[in-house]
CSV table of C-alpha atoms in Angstrom, one decimal:
chain,number,residue,atom,x,y,z
A,1,MET,CA,-37.1,39.1,10.2
A,2,ALA,CA,-36.7,39.5,6.5
A,3,SER,CA,-39.5,41.3,4.6
A,4,LYS,CA,-39.6,38.6,1.9
A,5,TYR,CA,-38.4,35.0,1.8
A,6,ILE,CA,-37.5,33.7,-1.7
A,7,ILE,CA,-37.8,29.9,-1.8
A,8,ILE,CA,-36.8,28.2,-5.0
A,9,GLY,CA,-37.4,24.5,-5.7
A,10,GLY,CA,-35.8,22.6,-8.5
A,11,SER,CA,-34.8,19.2,-9.8
A,12,ALA,CA,-33.6,17.7,-13.1
A,13,GLY,CA,-32.9,20.4,-15.6
A,14,SER,CA,-33.0,23.3,-13.1
A,15,PHE,CA,-29.3,23.9,-12.5
A,16,GLN,CA,-28.6,26.3,-15.4
A,17,THR,CA,-31.7,28.3,-14.5
A,18,ILE,CA,-30.5,28.6,-10.9
A,19,LEU,CA,-27.0,29.7,-12.0
A,20,GLN,CA,-28.6,32.3,-14.2
A,21,ILE,CA,-30.8,33.6,-11.4
A,22,LEU,CA,-28.0,33.8,-8.9
A,23,ASN,CA,-25.7,35.5,-11.5
A,24,ASN,CA,-28.3,38.3,-11.9
A,25,ILE,CA,-29.2,39.1,-8.4
A,26,PRO,CA,-27.1,41.8,-6.7
A,27,LYS,CA,-24.7,41.0,-3.8
A,28,ASP,CA,-26.7,43.2,-1.4
A,29,TYR,CA,-30.1,41.6,-2.2
A,30,LYS,CA,-32.6,42.6,0.4
A,31,HIS,CA,-34.1,39.2,1.0
A,32,PRO,CA,-32.8,35.7,1.9
A,33,ILE,CA,-32.9,33.1,-0.9
A,34,LEU,CA,-33.5,29.5,0.1
A,35,LEU,CA,-32.8,26.8,-2.4
A,36,CYS,CA,-34.2,23.3,-2.2
A,37,LEU,CA,-32.8,21.2,-5.0
A,38,HIS,CA,-32.8,17.5,-5.5
A,39,ARG,CA,-29.4,16.1,-6.0
A,40,LEU,CA,-27.6,12.8,-6.2
A,41,LYS,CA,-27.7,11.0,-2.8
A,42,HIS,CA,-24.0,10.7,-2.3
A,43,VAL,CA,-22.7,13.8,-3.9
A,44,ARG,CA,-22.1,16.0,-0.9
A,45,GLY,CA,-19.4,18.3,-1.9
A,46,GLY,CA,-19.0,20.6,-4.9
A,47,PHE,CA,-22.5,21.9,-5.1
A,48,VAL,CA,-22.0,25.0,-3.1
A,49,GLU,CA,-18.8,25.7,-5.0
A,50,ALA,CA,-20.5,25.2,-8.3
A,51,LEU,CA,-23.2,27.7,-7.4
A,52,SER,CA,-20.7,30.1,-5.9
A,53,ILE,CA,-18.8,30.6,-9.1
A,54,LYS,CA,-21.8,32.4,-10.7
A,55,SER,CA,-23.5,33.7,-7.6
A,56,LYS,CA,-22.8,37.3,-6.4
A,57,ILE,CA,-24.5,36.5,-3.1
A,58,LYS,CA,-22.8,34.2,-0.7
A,59,VAL,CA,-24.1,30.6,-0.9
A,60,ILE,CA,-24.0,28.4,2.2
A,61,GLU,CA,-25.3,25.1,3.4
A,62,PRO,CA,-26.9,26.0,6.7
A,63,GLU,CA,-26.3,24.4,10.0
A,64,ASP,CA,-29.3,23.4,12.1
A,65,LYS,CA,-30.8,26.4,13.9
A,66,SER,CA,-29.0,28.9,11.6
A,67,LEU,CA,-30.6,32.4,11.6
A,68,ILE,CA,-32.0,33.4,8.2
A,69,THR,CA,-30.6,36.7,7.1
A,70,ALA,CA,-30.9,38.8,3.9
A,71,SER,CA,-28.3,38.8,1.2
A,72,LYS,CA,-27.6,35.1,1.7
A,73,VAL,CA,-28.4,32.0,-0.3
A,74,TYR,CA,-29.2,28.9,1.8
A,75,LEU,CA,-28.9,25.6,0.0
A,76,ALA,CA,-30.7,22.7,1.6
A,77,PRO,CA,-27.9,20.2,2.5
A,78,ALA,CA,-27.9,16.8,0.7
A,79,ASN,CA,-29.9,14.2,2.6
A,80,TYR,CA,-31.6,16.6,5.0
A,81,HIS,CA,-35.0,18.1,4.9
A,82,MET,CA,-34.9,21.9,5.5
A,83,TYR,CA,-37.7,23.4,7.5
A,84,LEU,CA,-38.1,27.1,8.2
A,85,GLU,CA,-39.3,28.0,11.6
A,86,VAL,CA,-41.3,31.0,13.0
A,87,THR,CA,-38.2,31.9,15.0
A,88,ASN,CA,-36.6,32.9,11.7
A,89,THR,CA,-34.3,29.9,11.8
A,90,ILE,CA,-33.6,26.8,9.8
A,91,ALA,CA,-34.3,23.4,11.2
A,92,LEU,CA,-32.8,20.4,9.6
A,93,SER,CA,-34.1,16.8,9.8
A,94,THR,CA,-33.2,13.4,8.5
A,95,GLU,CA,-36.7,12.0,8.5
A,96,GLU,CA,-37.5,9.5,5.7
A,97,PRO,CA,-37.6,11.0,2.2
A,98,VAL,CA,-41.0,12.4,1.1
A,99,ASN,CA,-42.0,11.4,-2.4
A,100,HIS,CA,-38.5,9.8,-2.7
A,101,SER,CA,-36.9,13.2,-2.0
A,102,ARG,CA,-34.7,14.4,0.8
A,103,PRO,CA,-34.6,17.4,0.8
A,104,SER,CA,-38.3,17.6,0.0
A,105,ILE,CA,-39.3,20.8,-1.7
A,106,ASP,CA,-42.9,20.3,-0.3
A,107,ILE,CA,-41.5,20.4,3.3
A,108,THR,CA,-39.5,23.6,2.7
A,109,PHE,CA,-42.4,25.3,0.9
A,110,ALA,CA,-45.0,24.3,3.4
A,111,SER,CA,-43.0,25.2,6.5
A,112,ALA,CA,-42.1,28.6,4.9
A,113,ALA,CA,-45.8,29.2,4.2
A,114,TYR,CA,-46.8,28.5,7.7
A,115,ALA,CA,-43.9,30.5,9.3
A,116,PHE,CA,-43.8,33.5,7.0
A,117,GLN,CA,-47.2,33.5,5.3
A,118,ASP,CA,-47.6,36.4,2.8
A,119,LYS,CA,-43.9,37.2,2.9
A,120,VAL,CA,-43.1,34.0,1.0
A,121,VAL,CA,-42.3,33.9,-2.7
A,122,GLY,CA,-42.3,30.3,-3.8
A,123,ILE,CA,-40.7,29.5,-7.2
A,124,ILE,CA,-40.8,26.0,-8.8
A,125,LEU,CA,-38.4,25.2,-11.7
A,126,SER,CA,-37.7,22.3,-14.0
A,127,GLY,CA,-37.9,18.8,-12.6
A,128,ALA,CA,-39.1,15.2,-13.3
A,129,ASN,CA,-41.5,14.6,-10.5
A,130,LYS,CA,-44.3,16.4,-8.6
A,131,ASP,CA,-42.4,17.5,-5.5
A,132,GLY,CA,-43.2,21.2,-4.7
A,133,ALA,CA,-46.7,21.2,-6.0
A,134,ALA,CA,-48.4,20.6,-2.6
A,135,GLY,CA,-46.0,23.0,-1.0
A,136,LEU,CA,-46.9,25.8,-3.4
A,137,LYS,CA,-50.6,25.2,-2.6
A,138,GLU,CA,-49.8,25.9,1.0
A,139,ILE,CA,-47.9,29.1,0.1
A,140,LYS,CA,-50.9,30.2,-1.9
A,141,HIS,CA,-53.2,29.3,1.0
A,142,TYR,CA,-51.2,31.5,3.4
A,143,GLY,CA,-51.2,34.5,1.0
A,144,GLY,CA,-47.7,34.1,-0.4
A,145,THR,CA,-46.7,34.6,-4.1
A,146,VAL,CA,-46.5,31.5,-6.3
A,147,ILE,CA,-44.3,31.6,-9.4
A,148,VAL,CA,-44.1,28.6,-11.8
A,149,GLN,CA,-41.4,28.3,-14.5
A,150,ASP,CA,-43.0,28.3,-17.9
A,151,PRO,CA,-43.3,24.6,-18.8
A,152,LYS,CA,-42.4,25.6,-22.4
A,153,GLU,CA,-39.0,26.8,-21.2
A,154,ALA,CA,-38.3,24.2,-18.5
A,155,SER,CA,-36.0,21.4,-19.8
A,156,VAL,CA,-38.1,18.9,-17.8
A,157,PRO,CA,-41.6,20.3,-17.5
A,158,VAL,CA,-43.1,17.6,-15.2
A,159,MET,CA,-42.6,19.6,-12.0
A,160,PRO,CA,-44.0,23.0,-13.3
A,161,ASN,CA,-46.9,21.2,-14.9
A,162,ALA,CA,-47.7,19.4,-11.6
A,163,ALA,CA,-47.6,22.7,-9.8
A,164,LEU,CA,-50.0,24.2,-12.3
A,165,THR,CA,-52.4,21.3,-11.8
A,166,GLU,CA,-52.2,21.7,-8.0
A,167,VAL,CA,-52.4,25.5,-7.7
A,168,GLU,CA,-55.4,26.8,-9.5
A,169,ASN,CA,-54.3,30.4,-9.8
A,170,PRO,CA,-50.6,30.8,-9.6
A,171,ASP,CA,-49.5,34.5,-9.5
A,172,HIS,CA,-47.1,34.2,-12.4
A,173,ILE,CA,-45.9,31.8,-15.0
A,174,TYR,CA,-42.5,33.1,-15.9
A,175,ASN,CA,-39.5,32.2,-18.0
A,176,THR,CA,-36.0,32.6,-16.4
A,177,GLU,CA,-35.6,36.2,-17.6
A,178,GLN,CA,-39.0,37.2,-16.1
A,179,ILE,CA,-38.2,35.4,-12.8
A,180,ILE,CA,-35.0,37.5,-12.6
A,181,GLU,CA,-36.8,40.7,-13.5
A,182,PHE,CA,-39.4,39.9,-10.8
A,183,LEU,CA,-36.9,39.2,-8.1
A,184,ASN,CA,-35.1,42.4,-8.8
A,185,SER,CA,-38.3,44.4,-8.9
A,186,ILE,CA,-39.0,43.4,-5.2
A,187,ASN,CA,-35.5,44.3,-4.1
A,188,TYR,CA,-36.4,46.9,-1.5
B,1,MET,CA,-57.2,17.0,8.9
B,2,THR,CA,-54.8,19.7,9.8
B,3,LEU,CA,-53.4,19.7,13.3
B,4,ASN,CA,-53.3,22.9,15.2
B,5,GLN,CA,-51.0,24.0,18.0
B,6,ASN,CA,-53.6,23.1,20.6
B,7,ASP,CA,-53.8,19.5,19.4
B,8,ILE,CA,-50.0,19.1,19.5
B,9,TYR,CA,-50.0,20.6,23.0
B,10,ASN,CA,-52.7,18.2,24.2
B,11,PHE,CA,-50.8,15.3,22.6
B,12,ILE,CA,-47.6,16.2,24.3
B,13,LYS,CA,-49.4,16.7,27.6
B,14,ALA,CA,-51.1,13.3,27.4
B,15,ILE,CA,-47.8,11.6,26.9
B,16,LYS,CA,-46.2,13.5,29.7
B,17,ASP,CA,-49.0,12.8,32.1
B,18,ASN,CA,-48.9,9.1,31.3
B,19,SER,CA,-45.3,8.2,30.9
B,20,GLU,CA,-41.7,9.4,31.6
B,21,TYR,CA,-41.5,11.1,28.1
B,22,ASP,CA,-41.6,14.8,27.5
B,23,PHE,CA,-41.6,16.1,23.9
B,24,SER,CA,-42.3,19.7,24.8
B,25,GLN,CA,-38.8,20.9,23.8
B,26,TYR,CA,-38.6,19.2,20.5
B,27,ALA,CA,-38.2,21.3,17.3
B,28,PRO,CA,-41.8,22.2,16.5
B,29,LYS,CA,-41.9,21.7,12.7
B,30,SER,CA,-40.4,18.3,12.4
B,31,PHE,CA,-42.3,17.1,15.5
B,32,TYR,CA,-45.5,18.3,14.0
B,33,ARG,CA,-44.8,16.2,10.9
B,34,ARG,CA,-43.9,13.2,13.0
B,35,VAL,CA,-47.3,13.4,14.6
B,36,GLU,CA,-49.1,13.8,11.3
B,37,LYS,CA,-47.3,10.7,10.0
B,38,LEU,CA,-48.2,8.8,13.2
B,39,LEU,CA,-51.9,9.6,12.7
B,40,GLU,CA,-51.7,8.5,9.0
B,41,ASP,CA,-49.8,5.2,9.8
B,42,PHE,CA,-52.0,4.3,12.8
B,43,GLU,CA,-55.2,5.5,10.9
B,44,ILE,CA,-56.5,7.3,13.9
B,45,ASP,CA,-57.5,10.9,14.6
B,46,ILE,CA,-55.7,13.0,17.2
B,47,TYR,CA,-58.6,13.1,19.7
B,48,ASP,CA,-59.0,9.3,19.7
B,49,LEU,CA,-55.2,9.0,20.0
B,50,ILE,CA,-55.1,11.3,23.0
B,51,ASP,CA,-57.9,9.4,24.6
B,52,LYS,CA,-56.0,6.1,24.1
B,53,ILE,CA,-52.8,7.6,25.5
B,54,ASN,CA,-54.8,8.7,28.5
B,55,ASP,CA,-55.8,5.1,29.1
B,56,GLY,CA,-52.2,4.9,30.3
B,57,ASP,CA,-51.2,1.6,28.6
B,58,ALA,CA,-47.4,1.8,28.9
B,59,LYS,CA,-46.9,-0.6,25.9
B,60,PHE,CA,-49.1,1.5,23.7
B,61,ILE,CA,-47.3,4.7,24.7
B,62,GLN,CA,-44.0,3.1,24.0
B,63,LYS,CA,-45.2,2.1,20.5
B,64,ILE,CA,-46.2,5.7,19.9
B,65,VAL,CA,-42.9,7.0,21.1
B,66,ASN,CA,-41.1,4.5,18.9
B,67,HIS,CA,-43.0,5.8,15.9
B,68,LEU,CA,-42.2,9.4,16.7
B,69,THR,CA,-38.4,9.0,16.5
B,70,VAL,CA,-36.4,9.4,13.3
B,71,ASN,CA,-34.1,6.4,12.7
B,72,THR,CA,-32.0,7.4,9.7
B,73,THR,CA,-28.5,6.0,10.2
B,74,GLU,CA,-25.9,4.1,8.2
B,75,LEU,CA,-22.6,2.4,8.4
B,76,PHE,CA,-19.7,4.8,8.5
B,77,ARG,CA,-22.0,7.7,7.6
B,78,ASP,CA,-20.0,10.7,6.2
B,79,PRO,CA,-16.6,9.0,5.8
B,80,LYS,CA,-14.8,12.3,6.4
B,81,VAL,CA,-16.1,12.3,10.0
B,82,TRP,CA,-14.8,8.8,10.5
B,83,HIS,CA,-11.4,9.8,9.0
B,84,ALA,CA,-11.2,12.5,11.7
B,85,ILE,CA,-12.1,10.0,14.4
B,86,ARG,CA,-9.5,7.5,13.1
B,87,TYR,CA,-6.6,9.9,12.4
B,88,ARG,CA,-7.2,12.8,14.8
B,89,ILE,CA,-9.0,11.5,17.9
B,90,ILE,CA,-7.9,7.8,18.2
B,91,PRO,CA,-4.2,8.6,18.3
B,92,LYS,CA,-4.9,10.8,21.3
B,93,LEU,CA,-6.8,8.1,23.1
B,94,ARG,CA,-4.4,5.3,22.3
B,95,LYS,CA,-2.4,5.7,25.6
B,96,ASN,CA,-5.6,5.3,27.8
B,97,ASP,CA,-6.0,2.1,29.8
B,98,THR,CA,-9.7,2.1,28.9
B,99,ILE,CA,-11.6,4.0,26.3
B,100,ASN,CA,-15.2,4.8,27.1
B,101,ILE,CA,-17.6,5.8,24.3
B,102,TRP,CA,-21.2,6.7,24.4
B,103,HIS,CA,-23.6,6.9,21.4
B,104,PRO,CA,-26.8,8.6,22.7
B,105,GLY,CA,-29.6,8.3,20.1
B,106,CYS,CA,-27.9,5.3,18.5
B,107,SER,CA,-31.1,4.1,16.7
B,108,SER,CA,-30.4,0.7,15.1
B,109,GLY,CA,-26.8,0.8,16.2
B,110,GLN,CA,-24.9,1.0,12.9
B,111,GLU,CA,-22.6,3.8,14.2
B,112,VAL,CA,-21.8,1.8,17.3
B,113,TYR,CA,-20.8,-1.1,15.1
B,114,SER,CA,-18.8,1.2,12.8
B,115,MET,CA,-16.9,2.5,15.8
B,116,LEU,CA,-16.2,-1.1,17.0
B,117,ILE,CA,-14.9,-2.1,13.6
B,118,LEU,CA,-12.6,1.0,13.5
B,119,LEU,CA,-11.3,0.3,17.1
B,120,ASN,CA,-10.7,-3.3,16.2
B,121,GLU,CA,-8.6,-2.3,13.1
B,122,GLU,CA,-6.7,0.0,15.4
B,123,GLY,CA,-6.1,-2.8,17.9
B,124,LEU,CA,-8.1,-1.1,20.7
B,125,LEU,CA,-11.2,-3.2,20.9
B,126,ASP,CA,-10.2,-5.0,24.1
B,127,ARG,CA,-9.7,-1.7,26.0
B,128,THR,CA,-13.0,-0.2,24.8
B,129,ASN,CA,-16.4,0.1,26.6
B,130,ILE,CA,-19.0,1.2,24.2
B,131,TYR,CA,-22.6,2.1,25.0
B,132,GLY,CA,-25.5,2.9,22.6
B,133,THR,CA,-28.7,4.3,24.0
B,134,ASP,CA,-32.1,5.4,22.5
B,135,ILE,CA,-35.7,5.9,23.5
B,136,ASN,CA,-36.9,3.7,20.6
B,137,THR,CA,-37.1,0.2,22.0
B,138,GLU,CA,-37.7,-1.4,18.6
B,139,MET,CA,-34.5,0.1,17.3
B,140,LEU,CA,-32.6,-1.0,20.4
B,141,ASP,CA,-33.8,-4.6,19.7
B,142,LYS,CA,-32.6,-4.3,16.2
B,143,ALA,CA,-29.3,-2.9,17.3
B,144,THR,CA,-28.9,-5.8,19.8
B,145,ARG,CA,-29.7,-8.3,17.0
B,146,GLY,CA,-27.2,-6.6,14.8
B,147,GLU,CA,-29.1,-7.6,11.6
B,148,TYR,CA,-29.7,-5.2,8.8
B,149,SER,CA,-31.3,-5.4,5.4
B,150,TYR,CA,-28.7,-6.2,2.7
B,151,ARG,CA,-30.6,-4.5,0.0
B,152,LEU,CA,-31.0,-1.2,1.9
B,153,ASN,CA,-27.4,-1.1,3.1
B,154,VAL,CA,-25.2,-2.6,0.4
B,155,GLU,CA,-24.2,0.9,-0.9
B,156,TYR,CA,-22.8,1.7,2.5
B,157,PHE,CA,-19.9,-0.8,2.0
B,158,GLN,CA,-18.5,2.1,-0.1
B,159,ASN,CA,-18.2,4.0,3.1
B,160,PHE,CA,-16.5,1.0,4.7
B,161,ASP,CA,-14.0,1.1,1.9
B,162,GLU,CA,-13.3,4.8,2.4
B,163,VAL,CA,-12.8,4.5,6.1
B,164,ILE,CA,-11.4,1.0,6.7
B,165,ARG,CA,-9.6,0.1,3.4
B,166,LYS,CA,-8.2,3.4,2.2
B,167,ASN,CA,-6.2,6.1,3.9
B,168,PRO,CA,-7.1,9.6,2.8
B,169,HIS,CA,-3.6,10.8,3.9
B,170,ASN,CA,-1.8,8.2,1.9
B,171,TYR,CA,-3.4,7.1,-1.4
B,172,GLU,CA,-1.0,4.3,-1.9
B,173,GLU,CA,-2.1,2.6,1.3
B,174,TYR,CA,-4.8,0.0,0.9
B,175,HIS,CA,-5.9,-2.6,3.5
B,176,ASN,CA,-7.8,-5.3,1.9
B,177,VAL,CA,-10.0,-6.0,4.9
B,178,PRO,CA,-12.8,-8.3,3.8
B,179,TYR,CA,-16.4,-7.4,4.8
B,180,THR,CA,-16.8,-10.9,6.1
B,181,LYS,CA,-14.3,-10.1,8.8
B,182,TYR,CA,-17.1,-8.2,10.5
B,183,PHE,CA,-20.3,-9.3,8.8
B,184,ASP,CA,-22.1,-12.5,7.7
B,185,ILE,CA,-23.6,-11.4,4.4
B,186,ASP,CA,-26.7,-13.2,3.2
B,187,PRO,CA,-28.2,-11.5,0.1
B,188,VAL,CA,-30.7,-14.3,-0.4
B,189,ASN,CA,-32.4,-13.6,2.9
B,190,ASP,CA,-31.6,-9.9,2.5
B,191,LEU,CA,-29.5,-9.8,5.6
B,192,ILE,CA,-26.2,-8.4,6.8
B,193,LYS,CA,-25.4,-9.8,10.2
B,194,VAL,CA,-22.8,-8.3,12.5
B,195,LYS,CA,-20.3,-11.0,13.8
B,196,PRO,CA,-20.8,-12.2,17.4
B,197,PHE,CA,-17.5,-10.8,18.6
B,198,LEU,CA,-18.6,-7.3,17.8
B,199,LYS,CA,-22.1,-7.8,19.2
B,200,GLU,CA,-20.7,-9.0,22.5
B,201,LYS,CA,-18.8,-5.7,22.9
B,202,ALA,CA,-21.7,-3.4,22.3
B,203,LYS,CA,-24.0,-2.6,25.2
B,204,PHE,CA,-27.4,-1.2,24.2
B,205,ALA,CA,-29.8,0.3,26.7
B,206,LYS,CA,-33.0,2.4,26.8
B,207,HIS,CA,-32.2,6.0,27.9
B,208,ASP,CA,-33.7,9.4,27.2
B,209,ILE,CA,-30.9,11.9,26.6
B,210,THR,CA,-33.3,14.8,27.3
B,211,LYS,CA,-33.4,13.7,31.0
B,212,LEU,CA,-29.8,14.8,31.3
B,213,ASN,CA,-28.7,12.0,33.5
B,214,ASN,CA,-25.8,9.7,33.1
B,215,PRO,CA,-26.8,6.1,33.9
B,216,PHE,CA,-23.3,4.7,33.5
B,217,GLY,CA,-21.5,6.3,36.5
B,218,LYS,CA,-18.4,7.2,34.4
B,219,LYS,CA,-17.2,9.9,32.2
B,220,PHE,CA,-16.6,9.4,28.5
B,221,ASP,CA,-13.6,9.9,26.2
B,222,MET,CA,-15.9,10.3,23.2
B,223,ILE,CA,-19.6,11.0,22.8
B,224,VAL,CA,-21.0,10.5,19.4
B,225,CYS,CA,-24.5,12.0,19.0
B,226,ARG,CA,-25.3,12.6,15.4
B,227,ASN,CA,-28.5,14.1,14.0
B,228,VAL,CA,-30.2,13.8,17.4
B,229,LEU,CA,-30.0,17.4,18.6
B,230,ILE,CA,-31.6,18.7,15.3
B,231,TYR,CA,-34.9,17.4,16.7
B,232,PHE,CA,-34.6,19.5,19.9
B,233,ASN,CA,-35.3,23.2,20.3
B,234,ARG,CA,-32.4,25.6,21.1
B,235,ASN,CA,-33.0,25.5,24.8
B,236,LEU,CA,-32.9,21.8,25.0
B,237,GLN,CA,-29.9,21.7,22.7
B,238,SER,CA,-28.0,23.9,25.1
B,239,ASN,CA,-28.9,21.8,28.0
B,240,VAL,CA,-27.8,18.6,26.3
B,241,ILE,CA,-24.5,20.2,25.1
B,242,ASN,CA,-23.7,21.4,28.7
B,243,PHE,CA,-24.6,17.9,29.9
B,244,PHE,CA,-22.2,16.4,27.4
B,245,TYR,CA,-19.5,18.8,28.6
B,246,ASP,CA,-19.9,17.7,32.2
B,247,HIS,CA,-19.8,14.0,31.3
B,248,LEU,CA,-16.7,14.1,29.0
B,249,GLU,CA,-13.3,13.3,30.2
B,250,PHE,CA,-10.4,15.7,29.5
B,251,PRO,CA,-9.2,15.3,26.8
B,252,GLY,CA,-12.7,14.3,25.5
B,253,TYR,CA,-14.3,14.5,22.2
B,254,LEU,CA,-17.8,15.2,20.9
B,255,ILE,CA,-19.0,14.3,17.5
B,256,LEU,CA,-22.2,15.8,16.2
B,257,GLY,CA,-24.0,15.5,12.8
B,258,TYR,CA,-22.5,17.0,9.7
B,259,HIS,CA,-24.8,20.0,9.8
B,260,GLU,CA,-25.1,20.4,13.6
B,261,SER,CA,-22.9,22.9,15.4
B,262,ILE,CA,-22.5,24.3,18.9
B,263,ILE,CA,-23.8,27.8,19.0
B,264,GLY,CA,-24.4,30.3,21.8
B,265,PRO,CA,-22.5,30.4,25.1
B,266,GLU,CA,-21.7,26.7,25.1
B,267,SER,CA,-19.4,27.2,22.1
B,268,TYR,CA,-16.8,28.6,24.5
B,269,LYS,CA,-16.5,25.3,26.2
B,270,PHE,CA,-15.3,23.4,23.1
B,271,HIS,CA,-12.6,23.8,20.5
B,272,LYS,CA,-14.0,23.1,17.0
B,273,HIS,CA,-11.6,21.0,14.9
B,274,GLY,CA,-13.3,20.4,11.5
B,275,TYR,CA,-15.7,17.5,12.1
B,276,TYR,CA,-15.4,17.2,15.8
B,277,TYR,CA,-15.3,19.2,19.1
B,278,ALA,CA,-12.7,18.9,21.8
B,279,LYS,CA,-13.5,19.7,25.4
B,280,LYS,CA,-11.8,22.8,26.7
B,281,LEU,CA,-11.0,23.3,30.4
B,282,VAL,CA,-13.0,26.4,31.4
């Protein structure tokens, strides 16, 4: 079991922020990072490679029932929902899209909240819909930490704004630099 | 309302007590969501639902079971996997007198028809026996009818092009196979209909893979079971993989979903070759 689970959700306009975060997290980061990003339905390849160029930590698209370990970035595969299970494993599913999204950020957030409770750090970035908002509420409900990208900084602020409407008292509203600073401050 | 573990347990127990179905070894998170969705769609609460299941009406229970299954499938899903089947596996089966293929968890049958199209292009259709099974009776009816929404599937003709028309190993090769060779396409009525000569080859039947029995009385050269095992827990996954091993010929090939892999002790029973597994003699 990891001591924290960093779960990042993003959609339109989040890619550069993700690259910047991964570029500034050390290789031996003490926690697993799980990315749930919306992407084009039929673009399967290339995403891991694109992230890997900047990331110091190894980026993988997990297989079903993969064990979650520290110092790894897990990217939800295109066209699959990514659940986290109490057994510290990833479970994939091809159920219908939720709010037009597969992977659904809400599913990943909510399952993480239930499985790992206060160990979860949920971060929502730029995006053009409201996916992730309900999931963040679950994270908050189970005692996890909620971070919303500052809508002023987000290229598409709809998703951060939706999160701020849904979660009454998020722990932090941060810009990219502050998110990086925060993630490094809990690297123990 | 939020469901708790006890509700899920009672729901699974009610189904088990009143039917042949047992969901106790399904992956917990996605199963939980399926039940939530079921309650939403049926506009019923879990206690009333459990009561109704306990009335023991087989038709109603089957309806519930149909609703619990996930039916995402498409024509030639993941063309790279189909390239592996076409250029790596089929050459090895070409000398067989008969080729037996099983698609457990076939849903609406689109992969069964994809396989039949591929085998026809390779001139092997006459020698092939192909079976598709599922627990969802509505999907099996749909598979037997071989009729799909045009609107929802039109983009998958790109996959058809990748697999049937092009050759990834030779970019100059292009087979101008018309879609109408295999389908009657009727956009006005939003229908893609599989041609009768393919439908006659496909045999669809209700079967629950978690029961670990082989209803066909023969071994298979290829088992295609994609994005089915992800709904099972680790223990049931192992059991099903071992069952597949026992019911594959040698040589025999197993094709799983793009993000499914054989882990644990069963992995020693198969060689992994990119997108497919080959049975080892152990």
